[in-house]
XYZ file of C-alpha atoms in Angstrom:
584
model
C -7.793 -33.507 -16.525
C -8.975 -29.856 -16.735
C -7.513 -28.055 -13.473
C -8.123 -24.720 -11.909
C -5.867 -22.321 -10.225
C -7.809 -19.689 -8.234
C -7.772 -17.317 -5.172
C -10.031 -14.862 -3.518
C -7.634 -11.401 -3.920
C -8.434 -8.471 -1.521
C -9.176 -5.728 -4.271
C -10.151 -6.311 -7.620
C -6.912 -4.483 -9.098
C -4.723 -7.232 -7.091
C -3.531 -9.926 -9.222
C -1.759 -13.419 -7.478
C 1.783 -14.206 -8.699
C 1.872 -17.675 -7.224
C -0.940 -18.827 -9.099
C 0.964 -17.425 -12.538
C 3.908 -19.287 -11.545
C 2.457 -22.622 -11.380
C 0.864 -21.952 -14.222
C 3.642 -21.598 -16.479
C 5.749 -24.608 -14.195
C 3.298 -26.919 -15.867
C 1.753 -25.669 -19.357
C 4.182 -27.552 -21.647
C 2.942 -30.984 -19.640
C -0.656 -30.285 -18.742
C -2.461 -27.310 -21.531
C -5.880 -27.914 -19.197
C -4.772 -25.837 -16.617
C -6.316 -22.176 -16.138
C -6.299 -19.311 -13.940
C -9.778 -17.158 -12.788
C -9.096 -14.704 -10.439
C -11.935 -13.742 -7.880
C -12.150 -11.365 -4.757
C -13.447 -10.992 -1.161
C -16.094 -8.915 -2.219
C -17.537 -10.915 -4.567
C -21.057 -13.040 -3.983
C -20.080 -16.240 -2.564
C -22.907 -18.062 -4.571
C -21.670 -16.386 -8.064
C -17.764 -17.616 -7.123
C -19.564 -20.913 -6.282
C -21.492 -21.014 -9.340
C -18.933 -19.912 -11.791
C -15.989 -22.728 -10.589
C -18.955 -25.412 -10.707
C -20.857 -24.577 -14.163
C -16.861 -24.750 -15.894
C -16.624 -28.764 -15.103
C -13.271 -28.938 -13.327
C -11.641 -31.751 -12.223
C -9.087 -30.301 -9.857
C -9.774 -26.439 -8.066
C -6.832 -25.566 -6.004
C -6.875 -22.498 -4.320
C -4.379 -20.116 -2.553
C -4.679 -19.073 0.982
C -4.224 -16.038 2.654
C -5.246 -14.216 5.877
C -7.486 -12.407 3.964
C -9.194 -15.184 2.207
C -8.828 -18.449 4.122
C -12.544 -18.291 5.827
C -14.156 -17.965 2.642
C -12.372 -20.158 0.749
C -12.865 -22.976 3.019
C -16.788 -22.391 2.789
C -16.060 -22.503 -0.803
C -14.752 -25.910 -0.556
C -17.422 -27.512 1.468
C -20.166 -26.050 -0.790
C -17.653 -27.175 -3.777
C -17.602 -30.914 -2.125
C -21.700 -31.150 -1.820
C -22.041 -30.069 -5.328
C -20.097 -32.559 -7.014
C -18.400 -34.664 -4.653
C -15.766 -36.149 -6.797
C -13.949 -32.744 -7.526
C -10.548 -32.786 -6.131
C -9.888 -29.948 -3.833
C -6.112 -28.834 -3.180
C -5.051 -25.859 -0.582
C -1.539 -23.709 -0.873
C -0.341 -20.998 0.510
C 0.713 -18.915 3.640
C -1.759 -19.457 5.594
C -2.265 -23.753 4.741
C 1.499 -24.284 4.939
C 2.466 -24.160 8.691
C 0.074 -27.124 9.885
C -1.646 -29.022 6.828
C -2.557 -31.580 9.136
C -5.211 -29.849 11.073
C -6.385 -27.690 8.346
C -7.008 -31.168 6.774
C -8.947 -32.652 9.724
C -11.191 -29.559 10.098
C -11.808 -29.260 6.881
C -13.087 -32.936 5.528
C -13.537 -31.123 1.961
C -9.871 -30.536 1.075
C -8.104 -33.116 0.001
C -4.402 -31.876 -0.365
C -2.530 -29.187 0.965
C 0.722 -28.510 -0.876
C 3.222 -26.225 1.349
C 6.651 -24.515 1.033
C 7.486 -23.535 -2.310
C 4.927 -24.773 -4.750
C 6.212 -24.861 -8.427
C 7.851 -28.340 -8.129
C 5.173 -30.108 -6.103
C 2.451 -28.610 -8.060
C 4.172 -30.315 -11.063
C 4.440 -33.858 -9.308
C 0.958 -33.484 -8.123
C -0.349 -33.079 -11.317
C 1.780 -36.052 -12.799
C 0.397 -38.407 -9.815
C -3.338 -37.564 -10.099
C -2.660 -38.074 -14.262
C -1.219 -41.170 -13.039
C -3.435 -42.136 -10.349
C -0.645 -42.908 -8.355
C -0.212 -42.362 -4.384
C 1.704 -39.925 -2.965
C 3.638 -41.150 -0.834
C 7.132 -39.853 -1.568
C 5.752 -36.236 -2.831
C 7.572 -34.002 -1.049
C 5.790 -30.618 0.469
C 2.534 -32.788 0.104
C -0.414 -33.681 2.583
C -2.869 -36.298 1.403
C -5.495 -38.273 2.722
C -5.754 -42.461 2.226
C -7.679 -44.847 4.079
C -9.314 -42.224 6.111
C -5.721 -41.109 7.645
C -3.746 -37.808 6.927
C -0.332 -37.907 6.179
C 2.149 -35.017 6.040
C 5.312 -35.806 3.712
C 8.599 -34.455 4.452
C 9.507 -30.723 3.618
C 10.478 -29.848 0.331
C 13.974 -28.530 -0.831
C 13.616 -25.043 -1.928
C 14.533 -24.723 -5.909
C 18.169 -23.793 -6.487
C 18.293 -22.036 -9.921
C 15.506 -19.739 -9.853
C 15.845 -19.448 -13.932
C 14.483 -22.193 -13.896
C 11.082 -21.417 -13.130
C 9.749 -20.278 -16.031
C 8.035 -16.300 -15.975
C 4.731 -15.724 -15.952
C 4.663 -12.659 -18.289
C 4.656 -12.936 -21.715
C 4.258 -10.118 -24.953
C 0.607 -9.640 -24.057
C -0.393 -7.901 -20.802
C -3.427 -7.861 -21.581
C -5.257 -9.035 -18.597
C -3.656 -6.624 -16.212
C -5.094 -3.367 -17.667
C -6.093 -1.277 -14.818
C -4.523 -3.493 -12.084
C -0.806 -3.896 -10.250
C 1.657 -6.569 -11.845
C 3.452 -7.740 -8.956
C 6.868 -9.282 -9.470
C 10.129 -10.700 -7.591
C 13.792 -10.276 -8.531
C 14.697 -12.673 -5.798
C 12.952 -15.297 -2.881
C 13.608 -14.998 0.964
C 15.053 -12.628 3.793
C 18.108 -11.559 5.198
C 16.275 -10.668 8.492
C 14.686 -12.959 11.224
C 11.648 -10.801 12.470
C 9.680 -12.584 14.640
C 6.533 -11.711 13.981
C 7.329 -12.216 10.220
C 6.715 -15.951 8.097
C 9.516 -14.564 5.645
C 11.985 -15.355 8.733
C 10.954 -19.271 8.591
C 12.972 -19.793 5.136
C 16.627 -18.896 5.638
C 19.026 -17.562 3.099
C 18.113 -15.261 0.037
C 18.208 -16.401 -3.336
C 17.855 -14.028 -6.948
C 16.940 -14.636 -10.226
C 19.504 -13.529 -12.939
C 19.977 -10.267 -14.167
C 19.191 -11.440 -17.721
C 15.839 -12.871 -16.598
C 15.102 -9.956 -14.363
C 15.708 -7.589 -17.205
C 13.354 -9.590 -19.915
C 10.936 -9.042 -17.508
C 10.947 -5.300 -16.600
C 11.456 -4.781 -20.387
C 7.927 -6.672 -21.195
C 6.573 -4.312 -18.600
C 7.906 -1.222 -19.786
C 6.583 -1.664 -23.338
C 3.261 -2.501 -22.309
C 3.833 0.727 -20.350
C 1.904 -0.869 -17.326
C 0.606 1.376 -14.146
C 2.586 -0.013 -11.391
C 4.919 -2.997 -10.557
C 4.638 -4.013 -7.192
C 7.841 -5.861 -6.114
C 7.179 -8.381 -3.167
C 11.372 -8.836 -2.636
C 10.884 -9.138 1.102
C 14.051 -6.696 1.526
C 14.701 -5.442 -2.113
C 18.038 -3.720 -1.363
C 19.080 -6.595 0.818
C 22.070 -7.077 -1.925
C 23.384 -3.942 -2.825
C 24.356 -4.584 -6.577
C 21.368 -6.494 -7.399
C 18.920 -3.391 -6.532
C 20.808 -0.633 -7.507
C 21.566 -2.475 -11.186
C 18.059 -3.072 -11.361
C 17.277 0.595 -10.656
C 19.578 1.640 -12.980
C 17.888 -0.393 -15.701
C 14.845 1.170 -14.928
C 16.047 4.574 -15.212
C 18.124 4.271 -18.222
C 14.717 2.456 -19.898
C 11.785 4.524 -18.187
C 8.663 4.981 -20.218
C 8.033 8.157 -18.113
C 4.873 6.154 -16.899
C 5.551 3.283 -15.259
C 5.489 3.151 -11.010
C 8.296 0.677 -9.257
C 7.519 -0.539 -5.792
C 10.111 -1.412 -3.459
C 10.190 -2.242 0.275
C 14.034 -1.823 1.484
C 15.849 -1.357 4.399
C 16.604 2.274 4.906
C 19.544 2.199 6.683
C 21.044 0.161 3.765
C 21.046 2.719 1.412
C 24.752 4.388 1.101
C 25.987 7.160 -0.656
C 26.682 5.654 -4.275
C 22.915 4.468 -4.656
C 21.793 7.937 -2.609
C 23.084 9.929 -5.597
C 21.781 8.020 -7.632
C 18.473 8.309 -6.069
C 18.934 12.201 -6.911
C 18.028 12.528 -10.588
C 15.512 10.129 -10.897
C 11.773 10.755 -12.646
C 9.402 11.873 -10.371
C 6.553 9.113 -9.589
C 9.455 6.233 -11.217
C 9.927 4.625 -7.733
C 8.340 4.177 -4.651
C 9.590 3.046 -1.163
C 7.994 1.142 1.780
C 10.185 1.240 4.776
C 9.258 -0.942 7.450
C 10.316 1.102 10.842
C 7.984 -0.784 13.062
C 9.262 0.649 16.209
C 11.843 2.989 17.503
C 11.769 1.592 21.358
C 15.520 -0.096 21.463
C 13.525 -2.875 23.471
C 11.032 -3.836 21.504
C 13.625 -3.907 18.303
C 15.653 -6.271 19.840
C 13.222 -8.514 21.115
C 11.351 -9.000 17.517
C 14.938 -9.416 16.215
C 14.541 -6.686 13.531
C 18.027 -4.996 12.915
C 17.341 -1.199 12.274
C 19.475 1.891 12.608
C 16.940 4.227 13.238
C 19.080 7.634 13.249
C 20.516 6.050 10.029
C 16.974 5.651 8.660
C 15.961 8.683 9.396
C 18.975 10.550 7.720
C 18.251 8.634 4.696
C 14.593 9.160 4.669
C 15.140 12.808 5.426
C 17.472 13.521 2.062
C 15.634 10.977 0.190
C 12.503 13.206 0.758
C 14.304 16.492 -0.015
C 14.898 15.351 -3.868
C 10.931 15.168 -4.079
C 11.041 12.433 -6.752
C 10.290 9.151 -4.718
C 7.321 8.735 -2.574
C 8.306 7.261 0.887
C 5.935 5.072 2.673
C 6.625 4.185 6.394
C 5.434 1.540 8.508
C 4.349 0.943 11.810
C 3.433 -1.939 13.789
C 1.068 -1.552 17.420
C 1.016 -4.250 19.761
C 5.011 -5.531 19.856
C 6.624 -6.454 23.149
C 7.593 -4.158 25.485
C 5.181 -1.068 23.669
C 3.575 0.263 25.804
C 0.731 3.434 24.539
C 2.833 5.834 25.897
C 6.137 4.163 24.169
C 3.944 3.786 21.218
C 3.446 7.223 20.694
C 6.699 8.113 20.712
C 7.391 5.910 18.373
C 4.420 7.366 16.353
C 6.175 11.011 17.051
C 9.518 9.944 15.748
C 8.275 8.511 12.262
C 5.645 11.578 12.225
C 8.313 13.957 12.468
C 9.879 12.741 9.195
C 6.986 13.465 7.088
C 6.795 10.651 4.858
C 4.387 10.187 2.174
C 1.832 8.171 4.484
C 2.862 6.883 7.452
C 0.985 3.269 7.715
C 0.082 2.194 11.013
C -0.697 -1.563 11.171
C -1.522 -3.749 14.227
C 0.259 -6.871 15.115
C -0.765 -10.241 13.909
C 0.318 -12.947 15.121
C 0.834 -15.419 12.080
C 0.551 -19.344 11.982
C 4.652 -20.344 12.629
C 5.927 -17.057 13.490
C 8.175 -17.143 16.548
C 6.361 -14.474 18.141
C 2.860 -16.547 18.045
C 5.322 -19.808 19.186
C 6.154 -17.948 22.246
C 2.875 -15.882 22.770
C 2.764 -16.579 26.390
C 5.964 -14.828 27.068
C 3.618 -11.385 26.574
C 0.662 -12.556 27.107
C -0.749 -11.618 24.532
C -4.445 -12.538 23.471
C -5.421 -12.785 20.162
C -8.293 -13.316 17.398
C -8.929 -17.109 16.621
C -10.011 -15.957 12.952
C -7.378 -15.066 10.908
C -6.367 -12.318 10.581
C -5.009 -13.304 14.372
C -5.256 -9.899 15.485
C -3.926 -8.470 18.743
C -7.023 -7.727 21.295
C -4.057 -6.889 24.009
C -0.958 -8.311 25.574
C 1.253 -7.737 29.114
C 1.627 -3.790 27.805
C -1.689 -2.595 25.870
C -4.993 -3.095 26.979
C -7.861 -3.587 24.958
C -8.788 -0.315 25.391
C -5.363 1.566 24.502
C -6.321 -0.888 20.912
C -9.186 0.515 20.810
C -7.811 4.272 21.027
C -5.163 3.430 18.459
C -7.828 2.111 15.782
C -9.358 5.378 15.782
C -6.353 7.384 15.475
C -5.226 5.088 12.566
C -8.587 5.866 10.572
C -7.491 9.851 11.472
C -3.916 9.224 10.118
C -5.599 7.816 6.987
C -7.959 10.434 6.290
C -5.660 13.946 7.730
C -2.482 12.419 6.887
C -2.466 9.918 4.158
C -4.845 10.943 1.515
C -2.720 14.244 1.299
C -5.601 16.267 1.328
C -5.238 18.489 3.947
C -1.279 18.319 4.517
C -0.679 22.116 4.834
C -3.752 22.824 6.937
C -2.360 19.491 9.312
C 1.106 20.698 9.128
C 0.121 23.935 10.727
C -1.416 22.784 13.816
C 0.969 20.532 14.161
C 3.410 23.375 14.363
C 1.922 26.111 15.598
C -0.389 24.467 18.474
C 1.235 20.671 19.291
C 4.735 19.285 20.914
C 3.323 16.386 19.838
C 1.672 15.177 16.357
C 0.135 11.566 17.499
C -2.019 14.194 20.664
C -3.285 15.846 17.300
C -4.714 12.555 15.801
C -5.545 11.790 19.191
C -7.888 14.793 19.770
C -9.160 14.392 16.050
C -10.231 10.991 17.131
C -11.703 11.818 20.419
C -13.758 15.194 18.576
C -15.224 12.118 15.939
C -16.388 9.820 19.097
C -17.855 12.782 20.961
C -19.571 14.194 17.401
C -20.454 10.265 16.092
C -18.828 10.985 13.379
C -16.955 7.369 13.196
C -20.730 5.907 12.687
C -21.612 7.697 9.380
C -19.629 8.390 6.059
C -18.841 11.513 5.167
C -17.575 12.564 1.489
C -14.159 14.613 0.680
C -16.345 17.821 1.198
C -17.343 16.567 4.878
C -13.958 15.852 5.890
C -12.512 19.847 5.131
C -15.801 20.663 6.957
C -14.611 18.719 9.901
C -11.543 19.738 10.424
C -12.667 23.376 10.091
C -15.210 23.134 12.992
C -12.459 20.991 15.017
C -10.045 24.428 14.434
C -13.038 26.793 15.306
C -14.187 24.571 18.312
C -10.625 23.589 19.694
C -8.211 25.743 18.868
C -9.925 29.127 17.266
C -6.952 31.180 17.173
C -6.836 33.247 13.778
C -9.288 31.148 12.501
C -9.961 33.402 9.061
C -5.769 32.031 8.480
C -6.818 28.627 8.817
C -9.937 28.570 6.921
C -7.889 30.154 4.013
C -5.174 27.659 4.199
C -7.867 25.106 4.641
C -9.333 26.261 1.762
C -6.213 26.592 -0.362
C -5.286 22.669 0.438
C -8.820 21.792 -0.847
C -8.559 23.712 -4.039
C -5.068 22.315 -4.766
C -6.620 18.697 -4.901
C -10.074 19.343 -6.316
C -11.304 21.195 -9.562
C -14.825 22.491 -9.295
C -16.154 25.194 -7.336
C -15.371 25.943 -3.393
C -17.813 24.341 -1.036
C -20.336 26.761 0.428
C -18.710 26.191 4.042
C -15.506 28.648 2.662
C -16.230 31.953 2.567
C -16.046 33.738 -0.850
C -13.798 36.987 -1.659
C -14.983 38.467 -4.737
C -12.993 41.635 -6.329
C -14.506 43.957 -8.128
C -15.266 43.084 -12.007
C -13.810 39.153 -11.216
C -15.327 37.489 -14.838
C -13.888 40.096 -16.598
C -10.348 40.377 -14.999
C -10.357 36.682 -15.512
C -11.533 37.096 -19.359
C -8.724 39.357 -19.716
C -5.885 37.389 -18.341
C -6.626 34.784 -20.031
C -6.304 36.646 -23.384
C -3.213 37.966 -22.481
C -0.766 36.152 -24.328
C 2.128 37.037 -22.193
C -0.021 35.283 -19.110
C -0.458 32.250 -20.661
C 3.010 32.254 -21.837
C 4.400 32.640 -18.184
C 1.730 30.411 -16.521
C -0.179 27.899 -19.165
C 2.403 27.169 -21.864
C 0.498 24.080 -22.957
C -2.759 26.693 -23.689
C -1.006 28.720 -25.993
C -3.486 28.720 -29.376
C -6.589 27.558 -26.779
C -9.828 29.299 -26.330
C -10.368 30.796 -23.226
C -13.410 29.208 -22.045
C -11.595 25.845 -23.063
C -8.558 26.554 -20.357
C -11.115 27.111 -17.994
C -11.894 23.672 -17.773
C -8.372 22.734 -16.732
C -8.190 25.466 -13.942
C -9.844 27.212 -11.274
C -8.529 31.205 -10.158
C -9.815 31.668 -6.629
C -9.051 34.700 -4.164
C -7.534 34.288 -0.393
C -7.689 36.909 2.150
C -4.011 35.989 3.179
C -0.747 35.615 0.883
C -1.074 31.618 1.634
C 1.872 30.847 -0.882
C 4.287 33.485 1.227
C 2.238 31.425 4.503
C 3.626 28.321 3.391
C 7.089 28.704 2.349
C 8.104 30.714 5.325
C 6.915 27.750 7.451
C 3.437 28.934 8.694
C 4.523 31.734 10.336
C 1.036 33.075 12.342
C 1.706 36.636 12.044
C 1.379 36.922 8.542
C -0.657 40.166 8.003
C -3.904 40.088 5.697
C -3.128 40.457 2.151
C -5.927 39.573 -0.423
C -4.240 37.181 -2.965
C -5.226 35.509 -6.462
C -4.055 31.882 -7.215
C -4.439 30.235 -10.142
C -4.540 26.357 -9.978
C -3.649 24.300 -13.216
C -5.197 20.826 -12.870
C -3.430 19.460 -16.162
C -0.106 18.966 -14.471
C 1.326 15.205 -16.476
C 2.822 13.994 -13.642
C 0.610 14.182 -10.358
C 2.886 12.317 -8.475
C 3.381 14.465 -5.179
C 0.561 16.892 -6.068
C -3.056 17.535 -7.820
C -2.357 20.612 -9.118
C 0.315 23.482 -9.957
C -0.422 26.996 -8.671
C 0.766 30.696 -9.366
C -0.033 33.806 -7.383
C -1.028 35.779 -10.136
C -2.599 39.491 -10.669
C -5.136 39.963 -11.981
């Protein structure tokens, strides 16, 4: 019985930890079971082609928002190709109503739902068997034309006793993110949420937890993505765990967390303090900071807590903070919306992720839809199109200022040239992104793609065209933000300011052992023309270094500068570069 495990991942560098875990439930019983890993973007005829040229008896898949429309045209095309493979559905997006998935979809034979390892196993022991499966719990199955839905499945007590799915040899995830869990469930009962449909939270040991991170951390691996649903939920569980980490870091390895803010105390702040640069990263989920709209989606958050802990957190400039929002919850109106926007804004995380509302198969919030009216994509995702307190259009307005928080805010590109118009000519950051957005419409700039270059370029005819006011300032600053992040020679949009003799002074500096002491320790005993490959010198009409750490301050007087920009910085966690005002 040769049996495949596969899913259709959203990026390539995704990898599915469900599938490795039933893997590894069932190798000691059944050795013909294997994994192949496949994404969206893939051709649908080579996925097709691939699963049917390897002769399996059983494909099951796991389903997702992301995938479930393609996968079930996989399994019909699956079924007319060889009509006695067995086809078996799990997953999110299967689990809440097997039954109808079943009865649209005449291909699939079995959905398995709730938590899989167990009734994988059984499944696998019936088909070898060729017995029915009537008693399987978590189970849907088709006889004599019918569909039946067995009763729920208990969810596993010891948790040690599922087996890992990471051995010695990582191998296979060279280039992409291992994700991992230290423990199963949620504290919290967010209604738009599927986490808040299995009560209770349950952890794997510390011993087990520990193998595993150790496995990682000698393979030296790029990032660990943990999907804990609230990591810091328990208190000594997370901050033993990030201890372990610490006390074992490879000075490589990236930790992903999400957590609960306001949980964070003082013991595990000061903690937090000392930590490697780039060795953890958080996602907070704020969602919303309208007292209304938190109550109604049940979601228990402290937001002036939060906000003091993102705000020292962020001063120790060793943990990047990612913070989330969701548009379309009850009670939000635009208006409220941006004010929520303002309030995260205004804490300057790392990126600031603005997400719209879907409404998920058995989350309370799709249960009781009518309540806000709200109307909805069919197709999964299940995205909002508006409820009682956002039109279409104010959705609409909020997708392009999401694709203007991605490019002016979140690639971290342009931060100091954002910062200051933020300061200097907005009350309110989300009428920035708003303007930005409405400048693309009017200029059709949404309807082409535009490369890094294009983007500076944008946002320096937006300043000259909008706001214009000392507009040689902000095309330095602009231009010092683009040099930090990109080695290679200014676009020819910048304006150049050469000083006299600029090759040789350069020549010169670099020769100057003293300079390279002070400035590019790890050149010392290089060739000149070989450090030149790891920086770029450029001149500025304004001290933008003095600019920037007195807080943008407009009046600065002209003052040609010289900054040197080292590209070879080892850790480029927060930044693309290192820089020195220098003299040349």
């Amino acid at each position: 019985m040769k049996v495949l495990l596969t899913t259709l991942s959203a990026k390539y560098v995704h990898t599915t930890l469900a599938l490795r875990y039933l893997k590894t439930y069932v190798e000691n019983e059944f050795e013909d079971v294997f994994i192949e890993e496949y994404t969206i973007n893939n051709n649908m005829d080579y996925i097709l082609g691939e699963i049917y040229k390897k002769k399996y008896d059983i494909v099951c898949f796991s389903c997702y928002i992301w995938n479930i429309e393609k996968t079930l045209i996989l399994c019909k095309n699956l079924k007319k190709v060889n009509p006695n493979l067995i086809i078996a559905l799990g997953g999110p997006e299967v689990s809440f109503d097997p039954e109808r998935v079943m009865s649209q979809n005449p291909s699939v034979d079995y959905v398995m739902f709730g938590e899989g390892e167990e009734t994988f196993k059984e499944f696998l022991e019936k088909q070898n068997k060729g017995e029915v499966f009537k008693h399987v719990a978590g189970i849907a199955y088709k006889e004599d034309g019918k569909i039946y839905v067995n009763e729920e499945r208990p969810l596993i007590g010891n948790l040690d006793s599922i087996p890992s799915p990471y051995d010695d040899d990582l191998s296979e995830y060279e280039n992409k993110i291992i994700y991992y869990e230290s423990s199963r469930g949620c504290p919290y009962n967010c209604s738009y949420c599927l986490s808040s449909t299995i009560r209770g939270v349950r952890f794997f040991s510390m011993d087990r937890v520990k193998r595993d991170l150790g496995i990682f951390l000698k393979n030296r691996v790029r990032q660990v993505k943990f999907v804990d649903r609230t990591f810091n939920a328990n208190k000594k569980h997370s901050l033993h765990i990030m201890k372990f980490l610490k006390e074992n870091d490879n000075g490589h390895t990236n930790f992903h967390f999400e957590i609960t803010a306001d949980l964070i105390d003082e013991e595990t702040m000061e903690f937090l303090k000392d930590v490697r640069e780039g060795l953890f990263q958080f996602e907070i989920g704020v969602q919303s900071t309208n007292d209304a709209t938190i109550k109604e989606i049940d979601r228990n958050v402290n937001f002036e807590k939060l906000s003091k802990v993102v705000k020292r957190v962020s001063e120790f400039k060793n943990t990047h903070l990612h913070l989330d929002l969701i548009a379309g919850l009850p009670f939000e109106t635009y208006d409220i919306f941006k004010k929520s926007f303002d309030d995260v804004y205004n804490l300057r995380p790392e990126q600031l992720q603005l997400g719209f509302l879907k409404l998920l198969k058995g989350s309370s919030i799709r249960v009781n839809e009518e309540k806000h009216g709200y109307v909805y994509k069919d197709e999964a995702p299940y995205e909002i199109l508006k409820n009682d307190y956002m039109s279409y259009e104010d959705i609409l307005k909020l997708k392009d200022l999401e694709e203007m928080v991605e490019i002016y805010y979140n690639s971290g590109g342009l931060r100091h040239s954002v910062e200051y118009i933020v300061k200097n000519f907005y009350t309110s950051p989300f009428k920035l992104y708003e303007d930005l957005a409405q400048y693309w419409q009017e200029n059709g700039l949404f309807h082409v793609s535009h490369n890094k270059q294009k983007i500076y370029k944008i946002l320096l005819d937006f300043y000259n065209e909008k706001i214009k006011e000392k507009a040689d300032l902000f095309e330095d600053l602009l231009k010092f933000d683009y040099m930090s992040q990109h080695k290679g020679s200014l676009p020819n949009f910048f304006k150049r300011i050469t000083i006299d003799n600029m090759n040789v002074r350069i020549h010169d500096f670099l020769h100057d052992e003293e300079n390279i002491r002070k400035y590019l320790s790890q050149y010392e005993n290089v060739l000149a023309k070989n450090i030149l490959k790891k920086i770029e010198i450029v001149n500025f009409n304004y001290d933008i270094l003095l600019f920037i750490n007195k807080g943008y301050d407009k009046d600065i007087e002209e003052s040609i500068t010289t900054i040197l920009f080292d590209y070879d910085k080892k850790t480029k966690v927060f930044h693309k570069s290192i820089y020195y005002k220098i003299q040349l």
